[in-house]
mmCIF file of C-alpha atoms in Angstrom:
data_model
loop_
_atom_site.group_PDB
_atom_site.id
_atom_site.type_symbol
_atom_site.label_atom_id
_atom_site.label_comp_id
_atom_site.label_asym_id
_atom_site.label_seq_id
_atom_site.Cartn_x
_atom_site.Cartn_y
_atom_site.Cartn_z
ATOM 1 C CA MET A 1 14.016 14.450 12.248
ATOM 2 C CA SER A 2 11.729 17.576 12.570
ATOM 3 C CA GLU A 3 12.513 20.980 12.202
ATOM 4 C CA VAL A 4 10.682 23.645 14.480
ATOM 5 C CA THR A 5 10.899 27.416 15.336
ATOM 6 C CA ILE A 6 11.028 28.703 19.040
ATOM 7 C CA THR A 7 8.425 30.975 19.689
ATOM 8 C CA ARG A 8 8.832 31.504 23.387
ATOM 9 C CA LEU A 9 10.556 30.325 26.671
ATOM 10 C CA GLY A 10 8.277 28.687 29.081
ATOM 11 C CA HIS A 11 8.553 29.482 33.008
ATOM 12 C CA LEU A 12 11.373 26.905 33.612
ATOM 13 C CA GLY A 13 13.387 28.217 30.689
ATOM 14 C CA ASP A 14 12.678 25.761 28.007
ATOM 15 C CA GLY A 15 12.372 26.874 24.446
ATOM 16 C CA ILE A 16 8.729 26.063 23.072
ATOM 17 C CA ALA A 17 7.763 25.604 19.478
ATOM 18 C CA GLU A 18 4.160 24.781 18.251
ATOM 19 C CA GLY A 19 2.866 21.478 19.152
ATOM 20 C CA PRO A 20 4.116 22.240 21.898
ATOM 21 C CA VAL A 21 7.460 21.148 21.729
ATOM 22 C CA PHE A 22 9.887 21.795 24.397
ATOM 23 C CA VAL A 23 13.707 22.288 23.674
ATOM 24 C CA ALA A 24 15.976 23.049 26.474
ATOM 25 C CA ARG A 25 18.566 25.741 26.066
ATOM 26 C CA THR A 26 17.200 27.530 22.987
ATOM 27 C CA LEU A 27 15.774 30.946 22.503
ATOM 28 C CA PRO A 28 12.734 32.542 20.763
ATOM 29 C CA GLY A 29 13.260 32.884 16.936
ATOM 30 C CA GLU A 30 15.851 30.127 16.676
ATOM 31 C CA VAL A 31 15.221 27.091 14.169
ATOM 32 C CA VAL A 32 16.180 23.950 15.731
ATOM 33 C CA GLU A 33 15.905 20.455 14.384
ATOM 34 C CA GLY A 34 16.028 16.955 15.995
ATOM 35 C CA ASP A 35 13.768 14.041 16.832
ATOM 36 C CA VAL A 36 10.685 14.812 18.737
ATOM 37 C CA VAL A 37 9.956 12.192 21.592
ATOM 38 C CA ASP A 38 7.018 12.629 24.143
ATOM 39 C CA GLY A 39 6.714 16.404 22.824
ATOM 40 C CA ARG A 40 10.593 17.064 23.794
ATOM 41 C CA ILE A 41 13.801 17.470 21.591
ATOM 42 C CA THR A 42 16.291 16.102 23.725
ATOM 43 C CA ALA A 43 19.526 16.524 21.450
ATOM 44 C CA PRO A 44 18.638 19.484 19.304
ATOM 45 C CA ARG A 45 20.811 21.039 16.398
ATOM 46 C CA ILE A 46 20.718 25.043 16.174
ATOM 47 C CA VAL A 47 19.987 25.543 12.290
ATOM 48 C CA THR A 48 19.553 29.419 12.823
ATOM 49 C CA PRO A 49 20.603 30.677 16.166
ATOM 50 C CA SER A 50 19.312 33.915 17.965
ATOM 51 C CA THR A 51 21.451 37.164 18.047
ATOM 52 C CA ASP A 52 20.799 36.876 21.794
ATOM 53 C CA ARG A 53 23.006 33.698 21.842
ATOM 54 C CA VAL A 54 26.251 33.697 23.526
ATOM 55 C CA LYS A 55 28.922 31.340 24.455
ATOM 56 C CA ALA A 56 28.285 29.591 27.831
ATOM 57 C CA PRO A 57 30.928 31.151 30.343
ATOM 58 C CA CYS A 58 30.762 27.572 32.068
ATOM 59 C CA ARG A 59 32.447 24.474 30.794
ATOM 60 C CA HIS A 60 30.284 22.422 33.013
ATOM 61 C CA VAL A 61 26.885 23.904 31.231
ATOM 62 C CA ALA A 62 26.075 20.869 28.964
ATOM 63 C CA ALA A 63 26.161 18.207 31.685
ATOM 64 C CA CYS A 64 24.866 20.369 34.613
ATOM 65 C CA GLY A 65 21.538 21.153 35.505
ATOM 66 C CA GLY A 66 22.242 23.976 37.617
ATOM 67 C CA CYS A 67 22.161 26.971 34.968
ATOM 68 C CA LEU A 68 19.681 26.734 32.340
ATOM 69 C CA LEU A 69 20.075 30.125 30.687
ATOM 70 C CA GLN A 70 23.667 30.684 30.388
ATOM 71 C CA HIS A 71 23.354 30.270 26.266
ATOM 72 C CA ALA A 72 21.426 33.712 26.331
ATOM 73 C CA SER A 73 22.906 37.202 26.729
ATOM 74 C CA ASP A 74 22.450 39.210 30.049
ATOM 75 C CA ASP A 75 19.860 41.541 28.470
ATOM 76 C CA PHE A 76 18.056 38.708 26.833
ATOM 77 C CA VAL A 77 17.826 37.242 30.552
ATOM 78 C CA ALA A 78 17.035 40.604 32.296
ATOM 79 C CA ASP A 79 14.104 41.434 29.973
ATOM 80 C CA TRP A 80 12.813 37.707 30.083
ATOM 81 C CA LYS A 81 12.463 37.805 33.760
ATOM 82 C CA LEU A 82 11.044 41.230 33.732
ATOM 83 C CA GLY A 83 8.677 39.832 31.150
ATOM 84 C CA VAL A 84 7.645 36.873 33.313
ATOM 85 C CA VAL A 85 6.641 39.010 36.253
ATOM 86 C CA ARG A 86 4.710 41.699 33.647
ATOM 87 C CA ALA A 87 2.935 38.594 32.476
ATOM 88 C CA ALA A 88 1.722 37.179 35.733
ATOM 89 C CA LEU A 89 0.629 40.560 36.853
ATOM 90 C CA GLU A 90 -1.442 41.260 33.776
ATOM 91 C CA ALA A 91 -2.864 38.184 33.841
ATOM 92 C CA HIS A 92 -4.634 39.366 37.000
ATOM 93 C CA GLY A 93 -5.714 43.017 35.286
ATOM 94 C CA LEU A 94 -2.511 44.446 36.950
ATOM 95 C CA THR A 95 -0.364 47.099 35.027
ATOM 96 C CA PRO A 96 3.197 47.102 37.067
ATOM 97 C CA ASN A 97 5.386 50.031 37.319
ATOM 98 C CA LEU A 98 8.536 47.527 36.972
ATOM 99 C CA ARG A 99 12.030 49.027 38.261
ATOM 100 C CA GLU A 100 15.325 47.869 36.541
ATOM 101 C CA ILE A 101 16.102 44.578 37.420
ATOM 102 C CA GLU A 102 18.952 43.903 40.073
ATOM 103 C CA THR A 103 21.159 41.141 39.068
ATOM 104 C CA SER A 104 23.764 39.488 41.487
ATOM 105 C CA ALA A 105 27.284 39.043 40.137
ATOM 106 C CA ALA A 106 29.208 35.677 38.988
ATOM 107 C CA HIS A 107 30.868 33.622 41.682
ATOM 108 C CA SER A 108 28.499 35.133 44.552
ATOM 109 C CA ARG A 109 26.285 32.338 45.489
ATOM 110 C CA ARG A 110 27.071 31.952 49.343
ATOM 111 C CA ARG A 111 24.670 29.114 49.868
ATOM 112 C CA ALA A 112 24.007 25.892 48.018
ATOM 113 C CA THR A 113 22.696 22.526 48.244
ATOM 114 C CA LEU A 114 24.915 19.955 46.636
ATOM 115 C CA SER A 115 24.391 16.480 45.952
ATOM 116 C CA MET A 116 26.796 13.542 46.878
ATOM 117 C CA ARG A 117 27.272 9.935 46.195
ATOM 118 C CA ARG A 118 29.907 7.491 47.043
ATOM 119 C CA THR A 119 31.819 5.718 44.033
ATOM 120 C CA LYS A 120 34.120 2.740 43.760
ATOM 121 C CA LYS A 121 37.205 5.379 43.662
ATOM 122 C CA GLY A 122 35.861 7.833 46.044
ATOM 123 C CA ALA A 123 32.966 10.248 45.638
ATOM 124 C CA LEU A 124 30.921 12.769 43.369
ATOM 125 C CA VAL A 125 30.036 16.132 44.549
ATOM 126 C CA GLY A 126 28.027 18.548 42.442
ATOM 127 C CA PHE A 127 24.701 19.329 40.968
ATOM 128 C CA HIS A 128 22.139 16.898 39.079
ATOM 129 C CA ALA A 129 22.229 16.785 35.273
ATOM 130 C CA PRO A 130 18.907 18.227 33.716
ATOM 131 C CA ARG A 131 16.047 16.067 34.382
ATOM 132 C CA SER A 132 18.290 13.335 35.682
ATOM 133 C CA ASP A 133 19.720 11.753 39.180
ATOM 134 C CA VAL A 134 23.194 11.592 37.623
ATOM 135 C CA ILE A 135 25.582 13.983 39.573
ATOM 136 C CA THR A 136 27.756 16.482 37.564
ATOM 137 C CA GLU A 137 31.065 17.673 39.279
ATOM 138 C CA ILE A 138 31.207 21.393 38.914
ATOM 139 C CA PRO A 139 35.134 22.520 39.809
ATOM 140 C CA ASP A 140 34.969 25.443 37.678
ATOM 141 C CA CYS A 141 31.363 26.551 38.697
ATOM 142 C CA GLN A 142 30.731 30.170 37.424
ATOM 143 C CA LEU A 143 27.819 30.564 40.150
ATOM 144 C CA LEU A 144 29.368 29.574 43.479
ATOM 145 C CA ASP A 145 31.404 31.830 45.927
ATOM 146 C CA PRO A 146 35.101 30.154 45.397
ATOM 147 C CA ALA A 147 34.850 29.599 49.181
ATOM 148 C CA LEU A 148 31.952 26.945 48.667
ATOM 149 C CA ILE A 149 34.126 25.341 45.584
ATOM 150 C CA ALA A 150 37.015 25.059 48.378
ATOM 151 C CA LEU A 151 34.801 22.467 50.330
ATOM 152 C CA PHE A 152 34.600 19.917 47.624
ATOM 153 C CA PRO A 153 37.494 17.825 49.019
ATOM 154 C CA VAL A 154 35.899 17.903 52.660
ATOM 155 C CA LEU A 155 32.469 16.966 51.227
ATOM 156 C CA ARG A 156 34.111 14.047 49.162
ATOM 157 C CA GLU A 157 35.750 12.623 52.351
ATOM 158 C CA LEU A 158 32.301 13.024 54.245
ATOM 159 C CA THR A 159 30.476 11.188 51.520
ATOM 160 C CA VAL A 160 33.297 8.294 51.540
ATOM 161 C CA LEU A 161 32.813 7.864 55.340
ATOM 162 C CA GLY A 162 29.136 8.260 55.832
ATOM 163 C CA GLY A 163 27.222 7.557 52.362
ATOM 164 C CA SER A 164 26.561 4.512 50.370
ATOM 165 C CA ARG A 165 26.836 3.731 46.827
ATOM 166 C CA LYS A 166 23.025 3.116 46.711
ATOM 167 C CA GLY A 167 22.098 6.249 48.345
ATOM 168 C CA GLU A 168 22.702 9.815 47.760
ATOM 169 C CA LEU A 169 23.628 12.491 50.515
ATOM 170 C CA SER A 170 22.889 15.996 50.284
ATOM 171 C CA ALA A 171 25.055 18.985 51.994
ATOM 172 C CA THR A 172 23.865 22.628 52.529
ATOM 173 C CA VAL A 173 27.021 24.724 52.440
ATOM 174 C CA THR A 174 27.015 28.226 53.555
ATOM 175 C CA THR A 175 29.838 31.091 53.900
ATOM 176 C CA SER A 176 29.768 32.831 57.186
ATOM 177 C CA LEU A 177 31.698 35.335 59.135
ATOM 178 C CA GLY A 178 32.724 32.477 61.181
ATOM 179 C CA GLY A 179 33.890 30.219 58.352
ATOM 180 C CA PRO A 180 31.960 27.373 56.223
ATOM 181 C CA ASP A 181 28.784 26.022 57.605
ATOM 182 C CA VAL A 182 28.361 22.459 56.388
ATOM 183 C CA ALA A 183 24.890 20.323 56.943
ATOM 184 C CA VAL A 184 24.722 17.008 55.758
ATOM 185 C CA ARG A 185 21.678 14.942 55.331
ATOM 186 C CA GLY A 186 20.964 11.379 53.977
ATOM 187 C CA GLY A 187 24.233 9.880 55.857
ATOM 188 C CA LYS A 188 24.522 6.910 57.996
ATOM 189 C CA PRO A 189 23.517 6.617 61.617
ATOM 190 C CA LEU A 190 25.617 8.374 64.153
ATOM 191 C CA ASP A 191 27.589 6.471 66.719
ATOM 192 C CA ARG A 192 30.481 7.554 68.973
ATOM 193 C CA ASP A 193 33.328 6.628 66.985
ATOM 194 C CA PHE A 194 31.768 8.349 63.889
ATOM 195 C CA ILE A 195 30.845 11.418 65.712
ATOM 196 C CA THR A 196 34.630 11.644 66.788
ATOM 197 C CA THR A 197 35.852 11.105 63.203
ATOM 198 C CA LEU A 198 33.451 13.976 61.781
ATOM 199 C CA GLY A 199 34.474 16.422 64.636
ATOM 200 C CA GLN A 200 38.323 15.470 63.703
ATOM 201 C CA ILE A 201 37.168 16.411 59.840
ATOM 202 C CA ALA A 202 35.718 19.460 60.757
ATOM 203 C CA GLY A 203 39.008 20.562 62.596
ATOM 204 C CA GLN A 204 41.119 19.558 59.768
ATOM 205 C CA TYR A 205 39.277 21.548 57.152
ATOM 206 C CA ASN A 206 38.499 24.466 59.417
ATOM 207 C CA LEU A 207 34.778 24.320 59.290
ATOM 208 C CA ALA A 208 32.631 26.650 61.451
ATOM 209 C CA ARG A 209 30.065 24.373 62.092
ATOM 210 C CA LEU A 210 29.384 20.625 60.973
ATOM 211 C CA SER A 211 25.926 18.856 61.367
ATOM 212 C CA TRP A 212 24.759 15.852 60.558
ATOM 213 C CA ASP A 213 21.143 15.092 59.835
ATOM 214 C CA GLY A 214 20.137 17.904 61.819
ATOM 215 C CA GLU A 215 22.527 17.065 64.698
ATOM 216 C CA VAL A 216 25.170 19.546 65.469
ATOM 217 C CA ILE A 217 28.484 17.622 65.428
ATOM 218 C CA VAL A 218 30.865 20.615 66.236
ATOM 219 C CA THR A 219 30.900 24.288 66.190
ATOM 220 C CA ARG A 220 34.169 25.701 66.190
ATOM 221 C CA GLU A 221 33.426 28.998 65.557
ATOM 222 C CA ALA A 222 29.580 30.488 65.427
ATOM 223 C CA PRO A 223 28.792 30.503 61.845
ATOM 224 C CA VAL A 224 27.486 34.068 61.903
ATOM 225 C CA GLN A 225 25.394 35.882 59.413
ATOM 226 C CA PRO A 226 25.020 39.891 59.530
ATOM 227 C CA PHE A 227 21.349 41.258 59.354
ATOM 228 C CA GLY A 228 21.928 45.156 59.765
ATOM 229 C CA PRO A 229 24.003 45.717 62.718
ATOM 230 C CA ALA A 230 22.993 42.391 64.422
ATOM 231 C CA HIS A 231 25.032 39.023 64.207
ATOM 232 C CA VAL A 232 22.780 35.719 63.880
ATOM 233 C CA THR A 233 23.798 32.170 63.923
ATOM 234 C CA PRO A 234 21.034 30.516 62.025
ATOM 235 C CA PRO A 235 20.066 26.630 62.729
ATOM 236 C CA PRO A 236 22.044 24.280 60.562
ATOM 237 C CA GLY A 237 20.626 24.479 56.907
ATOM 238 C CA ALA A 238 18.262 27.478 57.557
ATOM 239 C CA PHE A 239 16.971 29.485 54.654
ATOM 240 C CA LEU A 240 19.040 32.282 53.759
ATOM 241 C CA GLN A 241 19.101 34.733 50.763
ATOM 242 C CA ALA A 242 21.243 33.007 47.968
ATOM 243 C CA THR A 243 23.654 35.960 47.377
ATOM 244 C CA PRO A 244 24.734 39.222 49.555
ATOM 245 C CA ASP A 245 23.848 41.363 46.592
ATOM 246 C CA GLY A 246 20.074 39.629 46.358
ATOM 247 C CA GLU A 247 19.805 40.128 50.146
ATOM 248 C CA ALA A 248 20.794 43.905 49.760
ATOM 249 C CA ALA A 249 18.415 44.599 46.900
ATOM 250 C CA LEU A 250 15.610 43.010 48.431
ATOM 251 C CA LEU A 251 16.132 44.857 51.740
ATOM 252 C CA LYS A 252 16.487 48.112 50.190
ATOM 253 C CA ALA A 253 13.209 47.622 48.749
ATOM 254 C CA VAL A 254 11.523 46.449 51.834
ATOM 255 C CA ARG A 255 12.925 49.441 53.605
ATOM 256 C CA GLU A 256 11.510 51.806 50.889
ATOM 257 C CA ALA A 257 8.145 50.343 51.233
ATOM 258 C CA VAL A 258 7.686 50.640 55.039
ATOM 259 C CA GLN A 259 9.887 53.966 55.416
ATOM 260 C CA GLY A 260 8.413 55.835 58.126
ATOM 261 C CA ALA A 261 6.494 53.189 60.114
ATOM 262 C CA LYS A 262 7.015 53.078 63.729
ATOM 263 C CA LYS A 263 5.530 49.645 64.271
ATOM 264 C CA VAL A 264 6.150 46.795 61.726
ATOM 265 C CA VAL A 265 4.928 43.246 61.748
ATOM 266 C CA ASP A 266 7.360 40.841 59.656
ATOM 267 C CA LEU A 267 5.491 37.688 58.505
ATOM 268 C CA PHE A 268 7.603 34.587 57.535
ATOM 269 C CA ALA A 269 10.261 36.452 59.351
ATOM 270 C CA GLY A 270 13.091 33.493 59.291
ATOM 271 C CA CYS A 271 16.130 34.283 61.232
ATOM 272 C CA GLY A 272 15.615 38.161 60.846
ATOM 273 C CA THR A 273 16.858 39.059 57.073
ATOM 274 C CA PHE A 274 14.256 41.873 57.007
ATOM 275 C CA SER A 275 13.487 42.272 60.845
ATOM 276 C CA LEU A 276 16.673 43.174 62.276
ATOM 277 C CA PRO A 277 17.626 45.632 59.695
ATOM 278 C CA LEU A 278 14.054 47.421 59.988
ATOM 279 C CA ALA A 279 14.784 47.685 63.968
ATOM 280 C CA GLU A 280 17.071 50.298 63.534
ATOM 281 C CA GLY A 281 14.248 52.638 62.880
ATOM 282 C CA ALA A 282 10.988 50.931 64.072
ATOM 283 C CA GLU A 283 9.722 48.482 66.551
ATOM 284 C CA VAL A 284 9.323 44.900 64.790
ATOM 285 C CA HIS A 285 7.037 42.011 65.675
ATOM 286 C CA ALA A 286 8.542 38.965 63.980
ATOM 287 C CA VAL A 287 6.119 36.139 63.194
ATOM 288 C CA GLU A 288 7.486 32.809 61.824
ATOM 289 C CA GLY A 289 6.330 28.926 62.051
ATOM 290 C CA GLU A 290 10.079 27.744 63.015
ATOM 291 C CA GLY A 291 10.944 28.150 66.499
ATOM 292 C CA ASP A 292 14.660 27.936 66.399
ATOM 293 C CA MET A 293 14.799 30.457 63.409
ATOM 294 C CA LEU A 294 13.172 32.889 65.864
ATOM 295 C CA THR A 295 15.446 31.840 68.653
ATOM 296 C CA ALA A 296 18.228 32.613 66.672
ATOM 297 C CA LEU A 297 16.855 35.809 65.651
ATOM 298 C CA ASP A 298 16.055 36.892 69.251
ATOM 299 C CA GLN A 299 19.538 36.085 70.277
ATOM 300 C CA GLY A 300 21.006 38.224 67.411
ATOM 301 C CA TRP A 301 18.698 41.077 68.550
ATOM 302 C CA ARG A 302 19.823 40.954 72.409
ATOM 303 C CA ARG A 303 23.243 41.217 71.328
ATOM 304 C CA ALA A 304 23.092 43.955 68.712
ATOM 305 C CA PRO A 305 23.276 47.687 70.077
ATOM 306 C CA GLY A 306 21.344 50.374 69.303
ATOM 307 C CA LEU A 307 18.122 48.561 68.144
ATOM 308 C CA LYS A 308 14.488 49.074 68.881
ATOM 309 C CA GLN A 309 12.461 46.455 70.456
ATOM 310 C CA VAL A 310 11.842 43.284 68.401
ATOM 311 C CA SER A 311 9.199 40.826 69.834
ATOM 312 C CA THR A 312 9.098 37.232 68.269
ATOM 313 C CA GLU A 313 6.008 34.819 67.962
ATOM 314 C CA VAL A 314 6.071 31.065 66.668
ATOM 315 C CA ARG A 315 2.870 30.563 64.542
ATOM 316 C CA ASP A 316 1.992 28.795 61.453
ATOM 317 C CA LEU A 317 0.484 31.572 59.332
ATOM 318 C CA PHE A 318 -1.117 29.155 56.947
ATOM 319 C CA ARG A 319 -3.258 27.412 59.613
ATOM 320 C CA ARG A 320 -3.654 30.460 61.768
ATOM 321 C CA PRO A 321 -3.077 33.743 59.866
ATOM 322 C CA MET A 322 -2.734 36.881 61.801
ATOM 323 C CA LEU A 323 -6.374 38.694 61.951
ATOM 324 C CA PRO A 324 -7.285 42.307 61.381
ATOM 325 C CA ASP A 325 -7.531 43.207 64.924
ATOM 326 C CA GLU A 326 -4.041 42.010 65.586
ATOM 327 C CA LEU A 327 -2.643 43.704 62.203
ATOM 328 C CA ASN A 328 -4.200 46.925 63.013
ATOM 329 C CA ARG A 329 -1.789 47.508 65.896
ATOM 330 C CA PHE A 330 1.022 48.060 63.183
ATOM 331 C CA ASP A 331 1.893 50.718 60.667
ATOM 332 C CA ALA A 332 2.961 48.357 58.104
ATOM 333 C CA VAL A 333 3.356 44.922 57.197
ATOM 334 C CA VAL A 334 6.360 42.955 55.730
ATOM 335 C CA ILE A 335 5.467 39.563 54.039
ATOM 336 C CA ASP A 336 7.854 37.125 52.393
ATOM 337 C CA PRO A 337 5.982 33.601 52.118
ATOM 338 C CA PRO A 338 7.230 30.630 50.744
ATOM 339 C CA ARG A 339 6.634 29.710 46.776
ATOM 340 C CA ALA A 340 3.059 28.980 47.432
ATOM 341 C CA GLY A 341 2.494 32.493 48.722
ATOM 342 C CA ALA A 342 0.083 33.229 51.529
ATOM 343 C CA GLU A 343 -3.365 33.612 50.353
ATOM 344 C CA ALA A 344 -5.106 33.165 53.762
ATOM 345 C CA GLN A 345 -2.836 35.767 55.173
ATOM 346 C CA VAL A 346 -3.289 38.025 52.419
ATOM 347 C CA ILE A 347 -7.084 37.953 52.521
ATOM 348 C CA GLU A 348 -6.748 39.239 56.382
ATOM 349 C CA ILE A 349 -4.355 41.902 55.513
ATOM 350 C CA ALA A 350 -6.842 43.055 53.051
ATOM 351 C CA ALA A 351 -9.585 43.215 55.658
ATOM 352 C CA SER A 352 -7.376 45.054 58.071
ATOM 353 C CA ASP A 353 -6.879 48.808 58.449
ATOM 354 C CA VAL A 354 -2.937 48.440 57.462
ATOM 355 C CA THR A 355 -2.283 51.262 54.755
ATOM 356 C CA ARG A 356 1.440 49.890 53.722
ATOM 357 C CA VAL A 357 2.743 46.517 52.715
ATOM 358 C CA ALA A 358 6.052 45.186 51.478
ATOM 359 C CA MET A 359 5.617 42.025 49.670
ATOM 360 C CA VAL A 360 8.615 39.817 48.750
ATOM 361 C CA SER A 361 8.292 36.779 46.717
ATOM 362 C CA CYS A 362 10.091 33.764 44.881
ATOM 363 C CA ASN A 363 6.985 33.040 42.818
ATOM 364 C CA PRO A 364 5.687 35.483 40.305
ATOM 365 C CA VAL A 365 2.594 33.220 40.068
ATOM 366 C CA SER A 366 1.479 33.452 43.635
ATOM 367 C CA PHE A 367 2.801 36.878 44.039
ATOM 368 C CA ALA A 368 0.480 38.103 41.504
ATOM 369 C CA ARG A 369 -2.366 35.985 42.919
ATOM 370 C CA ASP A 370 -2.174 37.767 46.369
ATOM 371 C CA ILE A 371 -1.327 41.470 44.883
ATOM 372 C CA GLU A 372 -4.781 40.987 43.124
ATOM 373 C CA ILE A 373 -6.523 40.421 46.524
ATOM 374 C CA LEU A 374 -4.702 43.586 48.161
ATOM 375 C CA THR A 375 -5.664 45.656 45.087
ATOM 376 C CA CYS A 376 -9.206 44.646 45.066
ATOM 377 C CA ALA A 377 -9.178 45.999 48.688
ATOM 378 C CA GLY A 378 -8.085 49.156 47.858
ATOM 379 C CA PHE A 379 -4.127 48.927 47.763
ATOM 380 C CA ALA A 380 -2.415 50.536 44.930
ATOM 381 C CA LEU A 381 0.716 48.683 43.470
ATOM 382 C CA ASP A 382 3.136 51.450 43.976
ATOM 383 C CA TRP A 383 6.182 49.687 42.133
ATOM 384 C CA VAL A 384 7.714 46.193 41.575
ATOM 385 C CA GLN A 385 11.716 45.359 41.750
ATOM 386 C CA VAL A 386 12.495 42.143 40.232
ATOM 387 C CA VAL A 387 15.691 40.751 41.556
ATOM 388 C CA ASP A 388 17.813 37.895 39.800
ATOM 389 C CA GLN A 389 19.957 36.369 42.487
ATOM 390 C CA PHE A 390 19.671 33.079 40.834
ATOM 391 C CA ARG A 391 21.818 34.209 37.884
ATOM 392 C CA TRP A 392 21.254 32.118 34.645
ATOM 393 C CA SER A 393 18.315 30.123 36.113
ATOM 394 C CA PRO A 394 14.628 30.687 35.435
ATOM 395 C CA HIS A 395 14.087 31.749 39.147
ATOM 396 C CA VAL A 396 12.631 35.111 39.723
ATOM 397 C CA GLU A 397 12.553 37.187 43.066
ATOM 398 C CA VAL A 398 10.090 40.172 43.425
ATOM 399 C CA ALA A 399 9.644 42.769 46.194
ATOM 400 C CA ALA A 400 6.839 45.486 45.907
ATOM 401 C CA GLN A 401 5.335 48.566 47.497
ATOM 402 C CA LEU A 402 1.471 48.614 48.190
ATOM 403 C CA SER A 403 -0.357 51.244 49.701
ATOM 404 C CA ARG A 404 -3.804 52.765 50.635
#
């Protein structure tokens, strides 16, 4: 049995003591004891708790790996996430102007990917336990929108019908204006009888759309998402910001960063989260590697009244980034890349004549790397907005304005 003092939190939210020794669900300053195995205490006893420690609001917290920071006060989590972004930028010699963090409310997660497995008596639906393939059921989840929790019965039925006890299914479930949108992956192959059964289940549970391993089984109502004045029907399982509040905070930051621009290019545009609202005041060119997402964006734009021109381009920006002569046609750039960032594309932006950039990221490390490239090319980092839409998790969203 060892006794250690937690000195800091790692980027995954684990407490870290000298050694290093990793201890989940602990806070800086806490003294804990337990058996150290492979540099980790898996069953710690808190000897001296932090004043920032609180009672977790969810009864599933001990077994569920979805929320790793429920033991910490909201103020602590906000300060820690701001600190994560600050440290990432300072490591590149940048001194950021950090705005107050925007945090999504409990019960507001409108999109989630749940794990499902068939059992002898039925099926399990939930999230994985920490560092495990064990599925924890979460009927009283404090994170998900209640409309998603209400889908658990149909997900169990789909698992019993289409899963095996050896394999695991996943379901991306999303709220929409048309009703629940359910996209299942990992199930048994489709045949005519199974398709008929799936269609009946979708009707019984009033699903807007049900897809199975990428194939749409039935669309009873278009699973519409509002992006500004446009209504978009994304492809099954397509990316969507996790919470309405989080999306609104990021959009507000992007709007401010490109304010006054007449022509905007939106890189990694997805289904139009930023492109379509920005088209209320500017012409927008949306670039994205997935053609079906741009098709959804284009259809939403064509049906929306009062928007300026929105053009689309299917392009792999990792393999073929937009070049300076292409970028120079625009007054401002919006870029929202995946977690790895977009180093090749950012290098081209730095070499262009563009003077305004709105950068959005879900990874402070790649965000800071890409920001440094732009500041070395003469951009100023005007401000940074941190958004906590994955509440109680170590995940951090960031938006920034750069100008030159």
